[in-house]
C-alpha cells in the first residue's frame, strides 16, 4: 500500500473472464493535469486507508499489494494513469502552463487569429483577378486552408500518445531538427513577429484617425505624431502581455473576435449603404507586359493567402485543452474551429465582394477598406461610425497582438527553462515580454511600409498554411500508397510549395516594378 501509483500500475492485473484489458501509449502533459477533472473527480481514486493487520488463525490466500482501485472495474482509470507521462517543462511555459481550455476558448482564439486587418485588403486582390477568378480563388483558398486546419487538429495527438503543443515541435518530431531550422523556424517566427509589427503600424494609424474624428475639424489640440501613436499602442500591448498564459487571454481573444466582426461588418455595410462611388470600374488592372501581368496575379494570390493566416497557432490553441483517452482534445477543438470559421466566412466574403463592388479599381492598396472609408465617406458617414470603426480596429489589433506574440514569448522562455530546468521568475518574464514588444516597436518605426507588402508576406508564410500540413499528414499517418488521401496530400503539398515560390517571386517583382516608398524611420 506504500508503493507509488506508477509502481502499482506496472504490476500485471489478471482480468476477469470475458474482460478485455488494453493498454494505450503515454501522453505528454504537465504535472497540473494530474489533478485535472478527468482524473480527480473519479471516486475510484480515493482508496480507503488499510485496516490494521490481524494475526490469522488459519492459513489464507496471500494478500495482494495492489491498491484497491486497481481492479478490472477501474481499468479506464488505470489506463489513464498509466498513459500519463509527466513533463514538468510544459507546466513552466506560457502555452501549456494551463490546460483548462474548452471549445469556447478554442473558438475565441481561432476567430481572433483567423480574422483581422489582413482581410481589409482583399478587395484590392479582386482588382487584379476580377469578379469571377477573384471569388473562385478566394473560395479555393478558404476550402484548402480549412482542410489543412483539420489536419493540424488531428495531428496534435499522435499514435503513441504524445501531444504536440507547438507547430515547431510537431515539425521537428516528424522531419528532424535540421529540416525544422531550414524550412519551418523562420516562417513561424516571421509570421508571429511580422504580424505583431504590422499590428503596431495599423493600430497606430487607426489611433491617429480616431483622435482626429473625436477632436473634430478644426482640431485645436496638438495631435501626437505617428511614432508617438505607435508608442502608445506598444505600451498598452506591454501591459496586456503580462497575462501569464494562453488560457488567461481567452477573454482578450473574445474581445478581439467581437471587435473584428464588428468593424468588418461596419465596413461592408457602409460600403453597400453609401453605394458605388462615381467612376467605378471593374476591369482587371493588368499591365500590357506578360511578365508583369503574371506577377501581378501571383501577388494578388499572395494577398488572398495572407488573409487566411493563423495555422501556426492551431496546435498552441489546442494545447490549452485537457485530453484523455476517452475525451481527446481534437473533438472540442474542431467544434470550436467550425464555429469560428463560419464567422470568418461571413466576414471576409462580404468584405471582399462589397468592397470591390463599391470602390472597384479605386480601392487603396495601403489600408484597403479602412483607408477607403475615410477617403470616400469621411463627409457622408457619421462621425460616430468613423470613430467606432477606428476604435474597433485598435481594440482588435491590441487583442490579436497578444495571441500572435504568445509563441514568441513561449520560445524565449523555453530557452531559459531548458538551460536552468526551472520556471522563469516573474521579473524575468516581465522583462522578456517588455523587451520583445519594444523590439517590434523599433521594427515598426524602422520599416513602416510593411503593411504594403501583404503579397510577399503571404508567399513566405503560405507553406505553413497550405503545404506543410499535407506533408506532415503523409509522414505521420502514412496513408496507403496511391489511395485518395495519398494523392490528395501529395498534390496539395507540392502545389502549395510551388505556389509559395511563385507568389514570393511575384511579391518581390511587384515591389520592385511598382516601387515602394522606402521611408525608413519615417512613418507617416
Coordinates of C-alpha atoms in Angstrom, one line a residue:
X1 CA 0.0 0.0 0.0
X2 CA 3.0 2.3 0.4
X3 CA 4.0 2.0 -3.2
X4 CA 3.5 4.8 -5.7
X5 CA 0.8 4.8 -8.3
X6 CA 3.4 4.3 -11.1
X7 CA 4.8 1.2 -9.4
X8 CA 1.4 -0.2 -8.7
X9 CA 0.2 0.2 -12.3
X10 CA 3.2 -1.6 -13.6
X11 CA 2.1 -4.9 -11.9
X12 CA 0.2 -7.3 -14.1
X13 CA -3.5 -7.4 -13.5
X14 CA -5.5 -10.6 -14.0
X15 CA -8.7 -9.7 -15.8
X16 CA -12.0 -11.4 -15.1
X17 CA -13.2 -13.9 -17.7
X18 CA -14.7 -12.1 -20.7
X19 CA -13.0 -8.8 -19.8
X20 CA -10.6 -7.3 -22.3
X21 CA -7.7 -5.2 -20.9
X22 CA -6.0 -2.9 -23.4
X23 CA -3.1 -0.5 -22.9
X24 CA -2.6 2.7 -24.7
X25 CA 0.7 4.5 -25.1
X26 CA 1.7 7.6 -23.0
X27 CA 0.6 11.1 -23.5
X28 CA 2.7 14.1 -22.6
X29 CA 1.0 16.5 -20.2
X30 CA 2.2 18.9 -17.5
X31 CA 2.0 18.0 -13.8
X32 CA -1.0 20.2 -13.3
X33 CA -3.0 17.8 -15.4
X34 CA -2.7 15.0 -12.8
X35 CA -5.3 16.9 -10.8
X36 CA -7.5 17.8 -13.8
X37 CA -11.2 17.0 -13.7
X38 CA -10.6 14.0 -16.0
X39 CA -8.8 12.3 -13.1
X40 CA -9.6 13.9 -9.8
X41 CA -13.3 13.7 -10.0
X42 CA -13.4 9.9 -10.0
X43 CA -14.4 8.4 -6.7
X44 CA -12.3 5.3 -7.6
X45 CA -9.2 7.3 -6.9
X46 CA -9.9 7.7 -3.3
X47 CA -9.0 4.4 -1.7
X48 CA -9.8 3.7 1.9
X49 CA -6.9 3.5 4.3
X50 CA -5.7 0.0 5.1
X51 CA -7.0 -1.6 8.2
X52 CA -4.7 -2.8 10.9
X53 CA -3.4 -6.3 10.1
X54 CA -4.8 -9.1 12.1
X55 CA -3.0 -12.2 13.1
X56 CA -4.5 -15.0 11.1
X57 CA -5.5 -18.2 12.9
X58 CA -5.8 -20.2 9.8
X59 CA -3.9 -20.2 6.5
X60 CA -5.3 -17.7 3.9
X61 CA -4.7 -16.6 0.4
X62 CA -1.6 -14.3 0.1
X63 CA -2.6 -10.6 0.2
X64 CA -2.1 -8.5 -3.0
X65 CA -0.2 -5.3 -2.6
X66 CA -2.2 -3.7 -5.5
X67 CA -4.3 -0.7 -4.3
X68 CA -8.0 -1.3 -4.1
X69 CA -8.8 1.0 -7.0
X70 CA -6.6 -1.1 -9.4
X71 CA -9.3 -3.6 -10.4
X72 CA -10.8 -4.7 -13.7
X73 CA -13.7 -2.3 -13.0
X74 CA -11.3 0.6 -12.6
X75 CA -9.3 -0.3 -15.8
X76 CA -10.2 3.0 -17.5
X77 CA -8.7 4.9 -14.6
X78 CA -5.7 2.6 -14.5
X79 CA -5.1 3.2 -18.2
X80 CA -5.4 6.9 -17.9
X81 CA -2.8 7.0 -15.1
X82 CA -0.5 4.6 -16.9
X83 CA -0.7 6.7 -20.2
X84 CA 0.2 9.9 -18.4
X85 CA 3.9 11.0 -18.8
X86 CA 4.7 14.0 -16.6
X87 CA 6.6 16.7 -18.4
X88 CA 7.5 19.4 -15.9
X89 CA 8.8 21.9 -18.5
X90 CA 5.4 22.1 -20.1
X91 CA 4.0 23.4 -16.9
X92 CA 6.5 26.3 -16.9
X93 CA 5.8 27.6 -20.4
X94 CA 3.0 30.1 -21.3
X95 CA 1.3 28.0 -23.9
X96 CA 1.0 24.8 -21.8
X97 CA 1.0 26.3 -18.3
X98 CA -2.8 25.9 -18.1
X99 CA -4.8 23.1 -19.8
X100 CA -8.3 24.1 -18.7
X101 CA -9.5 25.3 -22.1
X102 CA -12.7 24.2 -23.9
X103 CA -14.4 24.6 -27.2
X104 CA -15.5 28.1 -26.4
X105 CA -11.9 29.2 -25.7
X106 CA -10.8 27.5 -28.9
X107 CA -13.4 29.4 -30.9
X108 CA -12.4 32.7 -29.4
X109 CA -8.7 32.2 -30.1
X110 CA -9.2 30.8 -33.6
X111 CA -11.5 33.7 -34.6
X112 CA -9.2 36.3 -33.1
X113 CA -6.2 34.9 -35.0
X114 CA -8.1 34.0 -38.2
X115 CA -9.8 37.3 -38.9
X116 CA -8.5 40.8 -38.7
X117 CA -6.6 43.5 -40.6
X118 CA -5.4 41.1 -43.3
X119 CA -8.9 40.9 -44.7
X120 CA -9.1 44.7 -45.3
X121 CA -7.0 44.4 -48.5
X122 CA -9.0 41.5 -50.0
X123 CA -10.9 43.9 -52.4
X124 CA -7.5 45.0 -53.8
X125 CA -6.8 41.4 -54.9
X126 CA -10.1 41.4 -56.8
X127 CA -9.0 44.5 -58.7
X128 CA -6.3 42.3 -60.4
X129 CA -8.2 39.0 -60.6
X130 CA -11.7 40.3 -61.5
X131 CA -15.1 39.2 -60.2
X132 CA -15.1 35.5 -61.4
X133 CA -11.5 34.5 -60.8
X134 CA -11.3 36.5 -57.6
X135 CA -14.3 34.7 -56.0
X136 CA -13.1 31.3 -57.3
X137 CA -9.6 31.7 -55.9
X138 CA -11.0 33.1 -52.6
X139 CA -13.2 30.0 -52.3
X140 CA -10.5 27.6 -53.2
X141 CA -8.1 29.1 -50.6
X142 CA -10.8 29.0 -47.9
X143 CA -11.6 25.3 -48.5
X144 CA -7.9 24.4 -48.8
X145 CA -6.9 26.1 -45.6
X146 CA -9.9 24.7 -43.7
X147 CA -8.8 21.2 -44.8
X148 CA -5.2 21.7 -43.6
X149 CA -6.6 23.2 -40.4
X150 CA -8.4 19.8 -39.9
X151 CA -5.1 18.0 -40.5
X152 CA -3.3 20.0 -37.8
X153 CA -6.1 19.4 -35.3
X154 CA -5.9 15.6 -36.0
X155 CA -2.1 15.6 -35.7
X156 CA -2.0 17.2 -32.3
X157 CA -2.2 13.8 -30.6
X158 CA 0.0 11.2 -32.1
X159 CA -0.5 7.4 -32.3
X160 CA 1.9 6.9 -29.4
X161 CA 0.0 9.3 -27.2
X162 CA 2.4 12.3 -27.3
X163 CA 0.8 15.7 -27.5
X164 CA 2.5 18.2 -29.9
X165 CA 1.7 21.5 -28.4
X166 CA 3.6 23.7 -30.9
X167 CA 4.0 23.8 -34.7
X168 CA 7.8 23.6 -34.5
X169 CA 7.6 20.7 -32.0
X170 CA 5.5 18.7 -34.4
X171 CA 7.6 19.6 -37.4
X172 CA 10.8 18.7 -35.6
X173 CA 9.5 15.4 -34.4
X174 CA 8.4 14.5 -37.9
X175 CA 11.2 15.7 -40.1
X176 CA 14.1 16.3 -37.6
X177 CA 15.6 19.5 -36.1
X178 CA 17.8 20.2 -39.2
X179 CA 14.9 20.5 -41.6
X180 CA 12.9 22.4 -39.0
X181 CA 15.7 25.0 -38.8
X182 CA 15.9 25.3 -42.6
X183 CA 12.2 25.3 -43.5
X184 CA 9.9 26.0 -40.5
X185 CA 11.6 28.1 -37.9
X186 CA 11.8 31.3 -40.0
X187 CA 8.3 31.3 -41.4
X188 CA 6.7 30.6 -37.9
X189 CA 8.7 33.3 -36.1
X190 CA 8.4 35.7 -39.1
X191 CA 4.6 35.3 -39.2
X192 CA 4.3 35.9 -35.4
X193 CA 6.8 38.8 -35.3
X194 CA 5.8 40.3 -38.6
X195 CA 2.1 40.2 -37.7
X196 CA 2.8 41.9 -34.3
X197 CA 4.9 44.6 -36.1
X198 CA 2.1 45.1 -38.7
X199 CA -0.5 45.4 -35.9
X200 CA 1.5 48.2 -34.4
X201 CA 1.6 50.1 -37.7
X202 CA -2.1 49.6 -38.4
X203 CA -3.2 50.3 -34.8
X204 CA -1.0 53.4 -34.7
X205 CA -2.6 54.8 -37.9
X206 CA -6.1 53.9 -36.7
X207 CA -5.5 55.6 -33.3
X208 CA -4.4 58.7 -35.2
X209 CA -7.7 58.6 -37.2
X210 CA -9.8 58.0 -34.1
X211 CA -8.2 61.1 -32.4
X212 CA -8.9 63.2 -35.4
X213 CA -12.6 62.1 -35.6
X214 CA -13.1 62.7 -31.8
X215 CA -11.3 66.0 -31.8
X216 CA -13.3 67.3 -34.8
X217 CA -12.5 69.6 -37.6
X218 CA -10.8 72.0 -37.0
X219 CA -9.0 70.4 -34.1
X220 CA -7.3 72.9 -31.7
X221 CA -5.5 70.2 -29.7
X222 CA -1.9 69.4 -30.6
X223 CA -2.0 65.8 -32.1
X224 CA 0.6 63.2 -31.4
X225 CA 3.0 62.2 -34.2
X226 CA 2.6 58.7 -35.8
X227 CA 5.7 57.4 -33.9
X228 CA 4.1 58.6 -30.6
X229 CA 0.9 56.7 -31.5
X230 CA 3.0 53.6 -32.2
X231 CA 4.5 54.1 -28.7
X232 CA 1.1 54.5 -27.1
X233 CA -0.2 51.3 -28.6
X234 CA 3.0 49.4 -27.7
X235 CA 2.8 50.5 -24.1
X236 CA -0.8 49.2 -24.0
X237 CA 0.3 45.9 -25.5
X238 CA 3.1 45.6 -22.9
X239 CA 0.6 45.9 -20.1
X240 CA -1.8 43.3 -21.5
X241 CA 1.0 40.9 -22.4
X242 CA 1.7 40.4 -18.7
X243 CA -1.2 37.9 -18.6
X244 CA 0.6 34.7 -17.8
X245 CA -0.5 32.1 -20.3
X246 CA -2.7 31.3 -23.4
X247 CA -5.8 30.4 -21.3
X248 CA -5.6 33.6 -19.4
X249 CA -6.1 35.6 -22.6
X250 CA -9.3 33.9 -23.6
X251 CA -11.3 36.9 -22.6
X252 CA -8.9 39.1 -24.6
X253 CA -9.4 36.9 -27.6
X254 CA -13.2 37.1 -27.2
X255 CA -12.9 40.9 -27.2
X256 CA -10.7 40.8 -30.3
X257 CA -13.1 38.5 -32.1
X258 CA -16.1 40.7 -31.3
X259 CA -14.3 43.8 -32.4
X260 CA -13.0 42.1 -35.7
X261 CA -16.5 41.0 -36.6
X262 CA -17.8 44.5 -35.6
X263 CA -15.5 46.6 -37.8
X264 CA -15.7 44.1 -40.8
X265 CA -19.5 44.3 -40.7
X266 CA -19.5 48.1 -40.4
X267 CA -17.1 48.5 -43.3
X268 CA -19.1 46.4 -45.8
X269 CA -22.5 47.7 -44.5
X270 CA -21.3 51.3 -45.0
X271 CA -20.0 50.4 -48.5
X272 CA -23.3 49.0 -49.5
X273 CA -25.4 51.7 -47.9
X274 CA -23.4 54.6 -49.4
X275 CA -23.4 52.9 -52.8
X276 CA -20.8 52.8 -55.6
X277 CA -18.6 55.8 -56.0
X278 CA -18.7 57.8 -59.2
X279 CA -16.5 56.4 -62.0
X280 CA -16.1 52.9 -60.5
X281 CA -14.7 50.3 -62.9
X282 CA -14.4 46.5 -62.6
X283 CA -11.9 45.9 -65.4
X284 CA -8.9 44.0 -64.0
X285 CA -5.9 46.2 -63.5
X286 CA -3.3 44.4 -65.6
X287 CA -0.2 45.6 -67.4
X288 CA 0.4 45.1 -71.1
X289 CA 3.6 43.2 -70.4
X290 CA 3.0 39.5 -70.0
X291 CA 5.6 39.1 -67.3
X292 CA 4.2 42.0 -65.2
X293 CA 0.7 40.6 -65.7
X294 CA 1.7 37.1 -64.4
X295 CA 3.5 38.5 -61.3
X296 CA 0.6 40.8 -60.6
X297 CA -1.8 37.8 -60.5
X298 CA 0.7 36.0 -58.2
X299 CA 0.8 39.0 -55.9
X300 CA -3.0 39.0 -55.7
X301 CA -2.9 35.3 -54.8
X302 CA -0.4 36.2 -52.1
X303 CA -2.8 38.7 -50.6
X304 CA -5.6 36.1 -50.5
X305 CA -3.2 33.6 -48.9
X306 CA -2.2 36.2 -46.3
X307 CA -5.9 36.7 -45.4
X308 CA -6.0 33.1 -44.2
X309 CA -3.2 33.1 -41.6
X310 CA -3.3 31.6 -38.2
X311 CA -2.3 28.0 -38.8
X312 CA 0.9 28.5 -36.8
X313 CA -1.3 28.9 -33.7
X314 CA -3.6 25.9 -34.1
X315 CA -1.6 23.4 -32.1
X316 CA -0.8 26.1 -29.5
X317 CA -4.6 26.7 -29.1
X318 CA -5.4 23.0 -28.8
X319 CA -2.6 22.6 -26.2
X320 CA -4.7 24.6 -23.8
X321 CA -7.3 21.8 -23.5
X322 CA -7.3 18.7 -21.3
X323 CA -7.1 15.5 -23.1
X324 CA -7.6 11.8 -22.2
X325 CA -8.2 8.5 -24.0
X326 CA -12.0 8.9 -23.7
X327 CA -12.1 12.6 -24.3
X328 CA -9.4 13.6 -26.8
X329 CA -8.9 17.3 -27.3
X330 CA -9.4 17.2 -31.1
X331 CA -13.2 16.9 -30.6
X332 CA -13.9 20.2 -28.8
X333 CA -11.1 21.8 -30.8
X334 CA -12.7 21.0 -34.1
X335 CA -16.1 22.1 -32.8
X336 CA -14.7 25.5 -31.9
X337 CA -12.8 25.8 -35.2
X338 CA -16.0 25.1 -37.2
X339 CA -17.9 27.7 -35.4
X340 CA -15.1 30.3 -35.8
X341 CA -14.7 29.7 -39.5
X342 CA -18.4 30.1 -40.2
X343 CA -18.0 33.7 -38.8
X344 CA -14.7 34.1 -40.7
X345 CA -16.5 33.3 -44.0
X346 CA -19.4 35.6 -43.0
X347 CA -17.0 38.5 -42.6
X348 CA -14.4 38.0 -45.3
X349 CA -16.7 37.2 -48.2
X350 CA -19.0 40.3 -47.8
X351 CA -15.9 42.4 -47.1
X352 CA -14.2 41.4 -50.3
X353 CA -17.4 41.5 -52.5
X354 CA -19.0 44.6 -51.1
X355 CA -15.6 46.5 -51.0
X356 CA -14.9 45.7 -54.7
X357 CA -18.4 46.5 -55.7
X358 CA -18.4 49.9 -54.0
X359 CA -14.9 51.0 -54.9
X360 CA -13.7 48.9 -57.8
X361 CA -10.2 49.8 -59.1
X362 CA -10.1 52.8 -56.7
X363 CA -9.7 50.7 -53.6
X364 CA -6.5 51.9 -51.8
X365 CA -3.6 49.4 -51.8
X366 CA -2.5 50.5 -48.3
X367 CA -5.1 50.2 -45.6
X368 CA -7.7 48.7 -48.0
X369 CA -11.2 49.1 -46.8
X370 CA -10.3 51.3 -43.8
X371 CA -8.5 53.8 -46.0
X372 CA -11.4 53.8 -48.5
X373 CA -13.9 54.6 -45.7
X374 CA -12.1 57.8 -44.8
X375 CA -11.1 58.6 -48.4
X376 CA -14.6 58.4 -49.9
X377 CA -17.0 58.7 -47.0
X378 CA -15.5 61.0 -44.5
X379 CA -18.1 63.6 -45.3
X380 CA -21.0 61.2 -45.8
X381 CA -20.7 58.8 -42.9
X382 CA -21.4 60.0 -39.4
X383 CA -18.6 60.8 -37.0
X384 CA -19.9 58.0 -34.7
X385 CA -19.4 55.4 -37.5
X386 CA -16.0 56.7 -38.4
X387 CA -14.8 56.8 -34.8
X388 CA -16.3 53.5 -33.8
X389 CA -14.7 51.7 -36.8
X390 CA -11.3 53.1 -36.0
X391 CA -11.6 52.2 -32.3
X392 CA -12.6 48.6 -33.1
X393 CA -9.6 48.3 -35.4
X394 CA -7.4 49.4 -32.5
X395 CA -9.0 47.1 -30.0
X396 CA -8.8 44.1 -32.4
X397 CA -5.1 44.9 -33.1
X398 CA -4.3 45.0 -29.3
X399 CA -6.1 41.7 -28.8
X400 CA -4.5 40.0 -31.8
X401 CA -1.1 41.2 -30.7
X402 CA -1.4 39.0 -27.6
X403 CA -2.2 35.7 -29.3
X404 CA 0.4 36.2 -32.1
X405 CA 3.0 37.3 -29.5
X406 CA 2.5 34.3 -27.3
X407 CA 4.6 31.9 -29.5
X408 CA 7.5 34.4 -29.3
X409 CA 7.2 34.7 -25.5
X410 CA 6.9 30.9 -25.2
X411 CA 10.0 30.4 -27.4
X412 CA 12.1 32.8 -25.4
X413 CA 11.1 31.3 -22.1
X414 CA 11.7 27.8 -23.4
X415 CA 15.4 28.8 -23.8
X416 CA 15.6 29.6 -20.1
X417 CA 13.7 26.6 -18.8
X418 CA 15.7 24.2 -21.0
X419 CA 19.0 25.5 -19.6
X420 CA 18.2 26.1 -16.0
X421 CA 15.5 23.4 -15.5
X422 CA 13.1 25.7 -13.6
X423 CA 10.4 28.1 -14.4
X424 CA 11.2 31.7 -15.3
X425 CA 11.0 34.1 -12.3
X426 CA 8.2 36.7 -12.6
X427 CA 10.6 39.6 -13.0
X428 CA 12.4 37.8 -15.9
X429 CA 9.1 37.0 -17.6
X430 CA 8.1 40.7 -17.4
X431 CA 11.4 41.8 -18.8
X432 CA 11.3 39.3 -21.7
X433 CA 7.9 40.5 -22.7
X434 CA 8.6 44.2 -22.4
X435 CA 11.8 43.7 -24.5
X436 CA 10.0 41.7 -27.2
X437 CA 7.2 44.3 -27.5
X438 CA 9.6 47.2 -27.9
X439 CA 11.7 45.3 -30.4
X440 CA 8.5 45.1 -32.5
X441 CA 8.0 48.8 -31.9
X442 CA 11.5 49.6 -33.2
X443 CA 10.9 47.5 -36.3
X444 CA 7.6 49.2 -37.0
X445 CA 9.3 52.6 -36.8
X446 CA 12.2 51.5 -39.0
X447 CA 10.0 49.7 -41.6
X448 CA 6.6 51.5 -41.7
X449 CA 6.0 50.2 -45.2
X450 CA 5.5 46.6 -44.1
X451 CA 1.7 46.9 -44.5
X452 CA 2.1 47.3 -48.3
X453 CA 4.0 44.0 -48.6
X454 CA 1.0 41.7 -47.9
X455 CA 1.6 39.7 -51.1
X456 CA 5.2 39.0 -50.2
X457 CA 4.4 38.1 -46.6
X458 CA 1.6 35.7 -47.9
X459 CA 4.1 33.9 -50.2
X460 CA 6.7 33.5 -47.5
X461 CA 4.2 32.1 -44.9
X462 CA 2.0 30.2 -47.3
X463 CA 3.7 26.8 -46.7
X464 CA 2.7 26.9 -43.1
X465 CA -0.9 27.1 -44.1
X466 CA -1.2 25.1 -47.3
X467 CA 1.8 22.9 -47.8
X468 CA 3.5 21.7 -44.6
X469 CA 0.3 20.2 -43.0
X470 CA -0.1 17.9 -46.1
X471 CA 3.5 16.6 -45.8
X472 CA 3.1 16.2 -42.1
X473 CA 0.0 14.0 -42.7
X474 CA 1.9 11.8 -45.2
X475 CA 4.8 11.4 -42.8
X476 CA 2.8 10.8 -39.6
X477 CA -0.3 8.9 -40.8
X478 CA 1.3 7.1 -43.7
X479 CA -1.8 6.7 -45.8
X480 CA -1.9 3.7 -48.2
X481 CA 0.1 4.4 -51.3
X482 CA -2.0 5.5 -54.3
X483 CA -5.1 6.0 -52.1
X484 CA -7.3 9.1 -52.3
X485 CA -5.6 10.6 -49.2
X486 CA -2.2 9.8 -50.6
X487 CA -2.9 11.6 -53.9
X488 CA -4.7 14.5 -52.2
X489 CA -2.0 15.4 -49.8
X490 CA 0.9 14.9 -52.2
X491 CA -0.9 17.0 -54.8
X492 CA -1.8 19.8 -52.4
X493 CA 1.6 19.8 -50.7
X494 CA 3.5 20.0 -53.9
X495 CA 1.1 22.6 -55.3
X496 CA 1.4 24.7 -52.1
X497 CA 5.2 24.6 -52.3
X498 CA 5.2 25.7 -55.9
X499 CA 2.7 28.5 -55.3
X500 CA 4.8 29.7 -52.3
X501 CA 7.8 30.1 -54.5
X502 CA 5.9 31.8 -57.3
X503 CA 3.9 34.1 -55.0
X504 CA 7.1 35.2 -53.3
X505 CA 8.7 36.0 -56.6
X506 CA 5.5 37.8 -57.6
X507 CA 5.6 39.9 -54.5
X508 CA 9.2 40.8 -54.9
X509 CA 8.7 41.7 -58.6
X510 CA 5.6 43.8 -57.8
X511 CA 7.5 45.8 -55.1
X512 CA 10.4 46.4 -57.5
X513 CA 8.2 47.2 -60.5
X514 CA 5.7 49.5 -58.8
X515 CA 8.1 50.9 -56.3
X516 CA 7.6 51.2 -52.5
X517 CA 8.2 54.3 -50.5
X518 CA 11.2 53.1 -48.5
X519 CA 10.6 55.6 -45.7
X520 CA 13.0 54.1 -43.2
X521 CA 12.4 55.6 -39.7
X522 CA 9.9 58.0 -41.1
X523 CA 6.3 56.7 -40.5
X524 CA 3.6 58.9 -41.8

